[in-house]
Amino acid sequence: MDAWDGEEVPARGIAGFWRRLGAFVIDVIVLGIVGMILGALLFDTFARMGIYARLIGFAIALAYFGVLNSRIGSGQTLGKRWLGVRVVDAQGQLLSLPRALLRYTVLSIPFFANGLPVDPGMAMGSVLGYLLALIVFGGMFVTVYLYVFNRRTRQSLHDLVVGSYVERFDSPARPVPFPTMWRGHLAVAGLLAVAALGVPIAANHLAQTESFADLMPLYRTLSSQPHVMTAQVARGWASMNGRTTRSLQSSLQLDAPLIGDAAMARRIAQRMAEADSQIAQENAVVVRLVFGYDMGIASGWKAHVYSYKPEELR
């Protein structure tokens, strides 16, 4: 009979929360250093790739975690090796390479997929929107929940999918099987996945508001400009000494090192002023040109900000 997760249950050297977290932080730092070195050497190449640079980062991380967490690497990444833990299956055997690769894929897909440049109109209230919400938000919610609250086996979503455990490797092996997870966690995980489906519903409700609807045509206009890979547009305000300053702001990721092109920034600002029905209420039009990369494991950016008064753009 299953006991509540907080009760004492015989364990077979299950790695604790802080050991696993510490090992993961070390591994993230190692991968970050690798990504930063590659980014410094190939900055322009990765920057021109846009979102596809994440595929490079994913491939590097997949090779690192997949190979080292398998029997090839004795079930230990550098972080796990330094903190005395390793990945094994229910029988205490090291994982095969395909199994270890699948384990990391399940863990990483929600995080690498988060922030993909998807048109808001396509992502809200559509099948694609619900699928992304389930993968990104559902995957992250369930992974974090199990990692924190599944104290009996410390298995998170990626461990459950492949049947793996993370055990302490610096303590004597115990001749007892691994404990089983409290089944109530599966019910909570299911509720979290369902809750994630509420994200596109909330986003669709937001899209119906007047302020958001006014910005959508401008977003699409900016997204279609030459050299623009992704666009963000928002209204901002600042208050100082009792005076409030309103601004229409955009941030554009470019596929070329044109952040110093003042003429391009001015053309963008003019497009913004022409397309905004509320431009008369704004005190400034701000354009941020960005050139850089995001590999998931590391990122680097160069940016230049331009600000204009609406009357200067006529």
Short mmCIF file of C-alpha atoms in Angstrom, two decimals:
data_model
loop_
_atom_site.label_atom_id
_atom_site.label_comp_id
_atom_site.label_asym_id
_atom_site.label_seq_id
_atom_site.Cartn_x
_atom_site.Cartn_y
_atom_site.Cartn_z
CA MET A 1 0.00 0.00 0.00
CA ASP A 2 1.32 3.45 -0.92
CA ALA A 3 2.13 5.79 1.94
CA TRP A 4 1.97 9.55 1.84
CA ASP A 5 5.09 10.98 0.23
CA GLY A 6 6.26 12.68 3.39
CA GLU A 7 6.55 9.44 5.42
CA GLU A 8 9.82 7.65 5.92
CA VAL A 9 10.24 5.00 3.23
CA PRO A 10 13.25 2.70 2.84
CA ALA A 11 15.40 4.14 0.07
CA ARG A 12 18.22 2.85 -2.02
CA GLY A 13 20.57 5.80 -1.95
CA ILE A 14 18.25 8.15 -3.84
CA ALA A 15 20.08 11.42 -4.57
CA GLY A 16 18.60 14.31 -2.64
CA PHE A 17 17.18 17.57 -3.94
CA TRP A 18 20.26 19.70 -3.35
CA ARG A 19 22.72 17.20 -4.83
CA ARG A 20 20.70 16.92 -8.02
CA LEU A 21 20.20 20.68 -8.22
CA GLY A 22 23.89 21.31 -7.59
CA ALA A 23 24.92 18.81 -10.28
CA PHE A 24 22.52 20.39 -12.76
CA VAL A 25 23.80 23.90 -12.02
CA ILE A 26 27.38 22.73 -12.61
CA ASP A 27 26.38 21.13 -15.91
CA VAL A 28 24.54 24.29 -17.01
CA ILE A 29 27.66 26.33 -16.26
CA VAL A 30 29.83 23.92 -18.25
CA LEU A 31 27.48 24.06 -21.24
CA GLY A 32 27.23 27.84 -20.89
CA ILE A 33 31.01 28.17 -21.12
CA VAL A 34 31.07 25.98 -24.24
CA GLY A 35 28.25 28.04 -25.77
CA MET A 36 29.95 31.35 -24.96
CA ILE A 37 33.22 30.21 -26.55
CA LEU A 38 31.41 29.11 -29.71
CA GLY A 39 29.37 32.30 -29.69
CA ALA A 40 32.49 34.45 -29.49
CA LEU A 41 34.06 32.58 -32.40
CA LEU A 42 30.91 32.40 -34.56
CA PHE A 43 28.87 35.39 -33.38
CA ASP A 44 27.70 36.57 -36.80
CA THR A 45 26.95 33.03 -37.99
CA PHE A 46 24.72 32.24 -35.01
CA ALA A 47 23.11 35.69 -35.11
CA ARG A 48 22.09 35.23 -38.76
CA MET A 49 20.60 31.82 -37.92
CA GLY A 50 18.00 33.37 -35.63
CA ILE A 51 15.89 30.80 -33.81
CA TYR A 52 17.72 27.96 -35.57
CA ALA A 53 20.75 28.68 -33.39
CA ARG A 54 18.80 26.92 -30.66
CA LEU A 55 19.09 23.71 -32.65
CA ILE A 56 22.86 23.98 -32.30
CA GLY A 57 22.55 24.52 -28.57
CA PHE A 58 20.08 21.65 -28.25
CA ALA A 59 22.39 19.31 -30.18
CA ILE A 60 25.34 20.20 -27.94
CA ALA A 61 23.31 19.74 -24.75
CA LEU A 62 21.76 16.51 -26.04
CA ALA A 63 25.19 15.07 -26.81
CA TYR A 64 26.53 16.15 -23.42
CA PHE A 65 23.70 14.83 -21.25
CA GLY A 66 22.78 11.91 -23.50
CA VAL A 67 26.26 10.44 -23.82
CA LEU A 68 27.48 11.09 -20.27
CA ASN A 69 24.26 9.96 -18.57
CA SER A 70 24.39 6.66 -20.50
CA ARG A 71 26.62 3.69 -19.87
CA ILE A 72 29.18 5.32 -22.17
CA GLY A 73 29.75 8.01 -19.54
CA SER A 74 29.07 5.71 -16.57
CA GLY A 75 25.78 7.56 -15.96
CA GLN A 76 27.58 10.70 -14.83
CA THR A 77 27.88 14.17 -16.29
CA LEU A 78 30.66 16.33 -14.86
CA GLY A 79 28.27 17.75 -12.28
CA LYS A 80 27.05 14.32 -11.23
CA ARG A 81 30.59 13.00 -11.06
CA TRP A 82 31.73 15.85 -8.84
CA LEU A 83 28.76 15.45 -6.49
CA GLY A 84 28.77 11.64 -6.40
CA VAL A 85 25.50 10.74 -8.15
CA ARG A 86 24.63 8.81 -11.31
CA VAL A 87 21.68 7.82 -13.49
CA VAL A 88 20.52 4.19 -13.46
CA ASP A 89 17.38 2.19 -14.26
CA ALA A 90 15.07 0.38 -11.82
CA GLN A 91 17.49 -2.57 -11.67
CA GLY A 92 20.44 -0.33 -10.90
CA GLN A 93 21.91 -0.74 -14.40
CA LEU A 94 23.30 2.11 -16.48
CA LEU A 95 21.09 3.42 -19.29
CA SER A 96 21.62 2.65 -22.96
CA LEU A 97 22.50 5.61 -25.19
CA PRO A 98 19.04 5.83 -26.89
CA ARG A 99 17.34 5.74 -23.49
CA ALA A 100 19.60 8.47 -22.11
CA LEU A 101 19.04 10.62 -25.22
CA LEU A 102 15.25 10.28 -24.82
CA ARG A 103 15.54 11.16 -21.14
CA TYR A 104 17.23 14.48 -21.90
CA THR A 105 14.92 15.22 -24.83
CA VAL A 106 11.86 15.00 -22.58
CA LEU A 107 13.56 17.28 -20.04
CA SER A 108 14.78 19.91 -22.48
CA ILE A 109 12.08 20.30 -25.15
CA PRO A 110 9.79 22.51 -22.99
CA PHE A 111 12.68 24.84 -22.17
CA PHE A 112 14.14 25.05 -25.68
CA ALA A 113 10.66 25.52 -27.18
CA ASN A 114 9.85 28.35 -24.77
CA GLY A 115 10.08 31.71 -26.52
CA LEU A 116 9.78 30.44 -30.09
CA PRO A 117 8.83 33.33 -32.42
CA VAL A 118 5.25 32.28 -33.15
CA ASP A 119 2.74 34.76 -34.54
CA PRO A 120 0.41 35.65 -31.61
CA GLY A 121 -2.61 35.26 -33.87
CA MET A 122 -1.63 31.67 -34.66
CA ALA A 123 -0.73 30.77 -31.08
CA MET A 124 -3.91 31.99 -29.41
CA GLY A 125 -6.97 29.82 -29.47
CA SER A 126 -5.64 27.51 -32.20
CA VAL A 127 -4.59 23.87 -32.17
CA LEU A 128 -0.98 25.03 -32.42
CA GLY A 129 -1.46 27.30 -29.42
CA TYR A 130 -2.86 24.51 -27.24
CA LEU A 131 -0.13 22.10 -28.35
CA LEU A 132 2.63 24.60 -27.54
CA ALA A 133 1.02 25.39 -24.18
CA LEU A 134 0.85 21.71 -23.29
CA ILE A 135 4.48 21.10 -24.29
CA VAL A 136 6.03 24.27 -22.88
CA PHE A 137 3.97 25.21 -19.85
CA GLY A 138 2.61 21.75 -19.07
CA GLY A 139 6.05 20.21 -19.44
CA MET A 140 7.72 22.81 -17.23
CA PHE A 141 4.99 22.76 -14.57
CA VAL A 142 5.06 18.97 -14.26
CA THR A 143 8.86 18.74 -14.36
CA VAL A 144 9.35 21.33 -11.62
CA TYR A 145 6.50 19.97 -9.48
CA LEU A 146 7.82 16.41 -9.50
CA TYR A 147 11.40 17.54 -8.97
CA VAL A 148 10.43 19.48 -5.83
CA PHE A 149 7.61 17.42 -4.32
CA ASN A 150 8.34 13.80 -5.32
CA ARG A 151 10.59 13.30 -2.33
CA ARG A 152 10.28 9.54 -2.24
CA THR A 153 11.92 8.70 -5.57
CA ARG A 154 13.03 12.17 -6.76
CA GLN A 155 11.93 11.16 -10.26
CA SER A 156 10.78 13.99 -12.49
CA LEU A 157 8.93 13.71 -15.80
CA HIS A 158 11.99 12.70 -17.84
CA ASP A 159 12.88 10.00 -15.28
CA LEU A 160 9.36 8.55 -15.32
CA VAL A 161 9.28 8.37 -19.12
CA VAL A 162 12.40 6.19 -19.34
CA GLY A 163 12.18 4.55 -15.89
CA SER A 164 15.39 6.07 -14.54
CA TYR A 165 16.57 7.08 -11.08
CA VAL A 166 19.40 9.26 -9.86
CA GLU A 167 21.22 7.52 -7.03
CA ARG A 168 24.07 8.44 -4.77
CA PHE A 169 27.24 6.83 -6.02
CA ASP A 170 29.36 7.69 -2.99
CA SER A 171 27.40 5.52 -0.54
CA PRO A 172 27.35 1.71 -0.19
CA ALA A 173 24.77 0.02 -2.42
CA ARG A 174 21.75 -1.30 -0.56
CA PRO A 175 20.28 -4.70 -1.43
CA VAL A 176 16.76 -3.25 -1.66
CA PRO A 177 14.80 -2.08 -4.70
CA PHE A 178 14.11 1.55 -5.40
CA PRO A 179 10.94 2.88 -3.76
CA THR A 180 7.85 3.57 -5.84
CA MET A 181 6.39 7.01 -6.39
CA TRP A 182 3.26 8.08 -4.55
CA ARG A 183 0.49 7.77 -7.12
CA GLY A 184 -1.12 11.02 -6.08
CA HIS A 185 1.68 12.85 -7.86
CA LEU A 186 0.38 11.55 -11.19
CA ALA A 187 -3.02 13.09 -10.49
CA VAL A 188 -1.43 16.44 -9.63
CA ALA A 189 0.76 16.25 -12.75
CA GLY A 190 -2.35 15.66 -14.86
CA LEU A 191 -4.07 18.67 -13.32
CA LEU A 192 -1.02 20.84 -14.02
CA ALA A 193 -1.02 19.72 -17.66
CA VAL A 194 -4.71 20.61 -17.96
CA ALA A 195 -4.06 23.96 -16.27
CA ALA A 196 -1.41 24.70 -18.92
CA LEU A 197 -4.14 24.58 -21.55
CA GLY A 198 -5.61 27.65 -19.91
CA VAL A 199 -2.68 29.77 -21.10
CA PRO A 200 -3.90 30.14 -24.71
CA ILE A 201 -7.42 30.76 -23.41
CA ALA A 202 -6.13 33.63 -21.27
CA ALA A 203 -4.02 34.89 -24.17
CA ASN A 204 -7.02 34.80 -26.49
CA HIS A 205 -9.01 36.81 -23.94
CA LEU A 206 -6.16 39.34 -23.80
CA ALA A 207 -6.17 39.58 -27.59
CA GLN A 208 -9.75 40.84 -27.44
CA THR A 209 -8.76 43.88 -25.37
CA GLU A 210 -8.54 47.17 -27.21
CA SER A 211 -4.90 47.90 -26.31
CA PHE A 212 -3.65 44.55 -27.61
CA ALA A 213 -5.83 44.57 -30.74
CA ASP A 214 -4.45 48.01 -31.69
CA LEU A 215 -0.88 46.70 -31.59
CA MET A 216 -1.41 43.57 -33.72
CA PRO A 217 -1.39 45.37 -37.12
CA LEU A 218 1.75 47.23 -36.07
CA TYR A 219 3.38 43.97 -34.97
CA ARG A 220 2.73 42.41 -38.37
CA THR A 221 3.96 45.53 -40.17
CA LEU A 222 7.25 45.48 -38.28
CA SER A 223 7.66 41.71 -38.68
CA SER A 224 7.51 42.11 -42.48
CA GLN A 225 10.24 44.75 -42.68
CA PRO A 226 13.53 43.86 -44.45
CA HIS A 227 16.16 42.20 -42.20
CA VAL A 228 13.67 41.80 -39.31
CA MET A 229 13.55 38.23 -37.97
CA THR A 230 11.41 38.82 -34.88
CA ALA A 231 9.55 41.86 -33.59
CA GLN A 232 8.14 42.99 -30.28
CA VAL A 233 5.97 46.06 -29.80
CA ALA A 234 4.52 47.56 -26.65
CA ARG A 235 3.37 50.77 -25.02
CA GLY A 236 5.40 52.08 -22.11
CA TRP A 237 5.27 54.89 -19.64
CA ALA A 238 7.51 56.48 -17.04
CA SER A 239 6.74 58.96 -14.29
CA MET A 240 9.23 61.45 -12.90
CA ASN A 241 8.62 64.56 -10.80
CA GLY A 242 4.90 64.20 -11.31
CA ARG A 243 5.23 64.13 -15.11
CA THR A 244 4.25 61.02 -17.06
CA THR A 245 5.94 60.19 -20.36
CA ARG A 246 4.24 57.74 -22.72
CA SER A 247 6.07 55.90 -25.48
CA LEU A 248 5.44 53.45 -28.30
CA GLN A 249 8.30 50.95 -28.23
CA SER A 250 9.62 48.25 -30.55
CA SER A 251 12.46 45.76 -30.31
CA LEU A 252 13.56 44.18 -33.59
CA GLN A 253 15.98 41.28 -33.95
CA LEU A 254 17.88 41.65 -37.22
CA ASP A 255 19.54 39.11 -39.52
CA ALA A 256 22.44 41.48 -40.25
CA PRO A 257 24.71 43.74 -38.15
CA LEU A 258 22.70 46.89 -38.87
CA ILE A 259 22.12 48.14 -35.34
CA GLY A 260 24.05 51.32 -36.14
CA ASP A 261 21.90 52.12 -39.18
CA ALA A 262 20.16 55.33 -38.06
CA ALA A 263 18.32 55.66 -41.38
CA MET A 264 16.78 52.22 -40.95
CA ALA A 265 15.74 53.02 -37.37
CA ARG A 266 14.09 56.23 -38.53
CA ARG A 267 12.17 54.42 -41.29
CA ILE A 268 10.94 51.91 -38.71
CA ALA A 269 9.88 54.71 -36.38
CA GLN A 270 7.99 56.41 -39.20
CA ARG A 271 6.16 53.15 -39.99
CA MET A 272 5.24 52.88 -36.31
CA ALA A 273 3.93 56.44 -36.18
CA GLU A 274 1.91 55.98 -39.38
CA ALA A 275 0.37 52.68 -38.24
CA ASP A 276 -0.49 53.73 -34.67
CA SER A 277 -3.96 55.18 -34.24
CA GLN A 278 -2.97 56.56 -30.82
CA ILE A 279 0.29 58.23 -31.84
CA ALA A 280 -1.05 61.66 -30.83
CA GLN A 281 -1.09 60.48 -27.21
CA GLU A 282 2.56 59.34 -27.25
CA ASN A 283 5.54 61.46 -26.24
CA ALA A 284 8.18 59.27 -27.90
CA VAL A 285 8.67 56.50 -30.44
CA VAL A 286 11.45 54.15 -29.38
CA VAL A 287 13.18 51.69 -31.72
CA ARG A 288 15.61 49.11 -30.40
CA LEU A 289 17.65 47.32 -33.07
CA VAL A 290 19.18 44.04 -31.90
CA PHE A 291 21.73 41.73 -33.50
CA GLY A 292 22.70 38.59 -31.61
CA TYR A 293 22.06 34.94 -30.90
CA ASP A 294 20.30 32.67 -28.44
CA MET A 295 21.52 29.08 -28.45
CA GLY A 296 19.53 28.07 -25.39
CA ILE A 297 22.76 27.22 -23.56
CA ALA A 298 24.26 30.69 -24.12
CA SER A 299 23.31 33.98 -25.72
CA GLY A 300 24.97 37.20 -26.82
CA TRP A 301 23.47 40.47 -28.01
CA LYS A 302 24.44 43.84 -29.45
CA ALA A 303 21.81 46.56 -29.46
CA HIS A 304 21.28 50.24 -30.20
CA VAL A 305 18.28 52.27 -29.03
CA TYR A 306 16.83 55.19 -30.99
CA SER A 307 14.21 57.60 -29.67
CA TYR A 308 12.16 60.14 -31.63
CA LYS A 309 9.42 62.61 -30.87
CA PRO A 310 6.31 61.88 -32.96
CA GLU A 311 6.46 65.34 -34.57
CA GLU A 312 9.98 64.57 -35.85
CA LEU A 313 8.64 61.68 -37.93
CA ARG A 314 6.15 63.61 -40.04
#
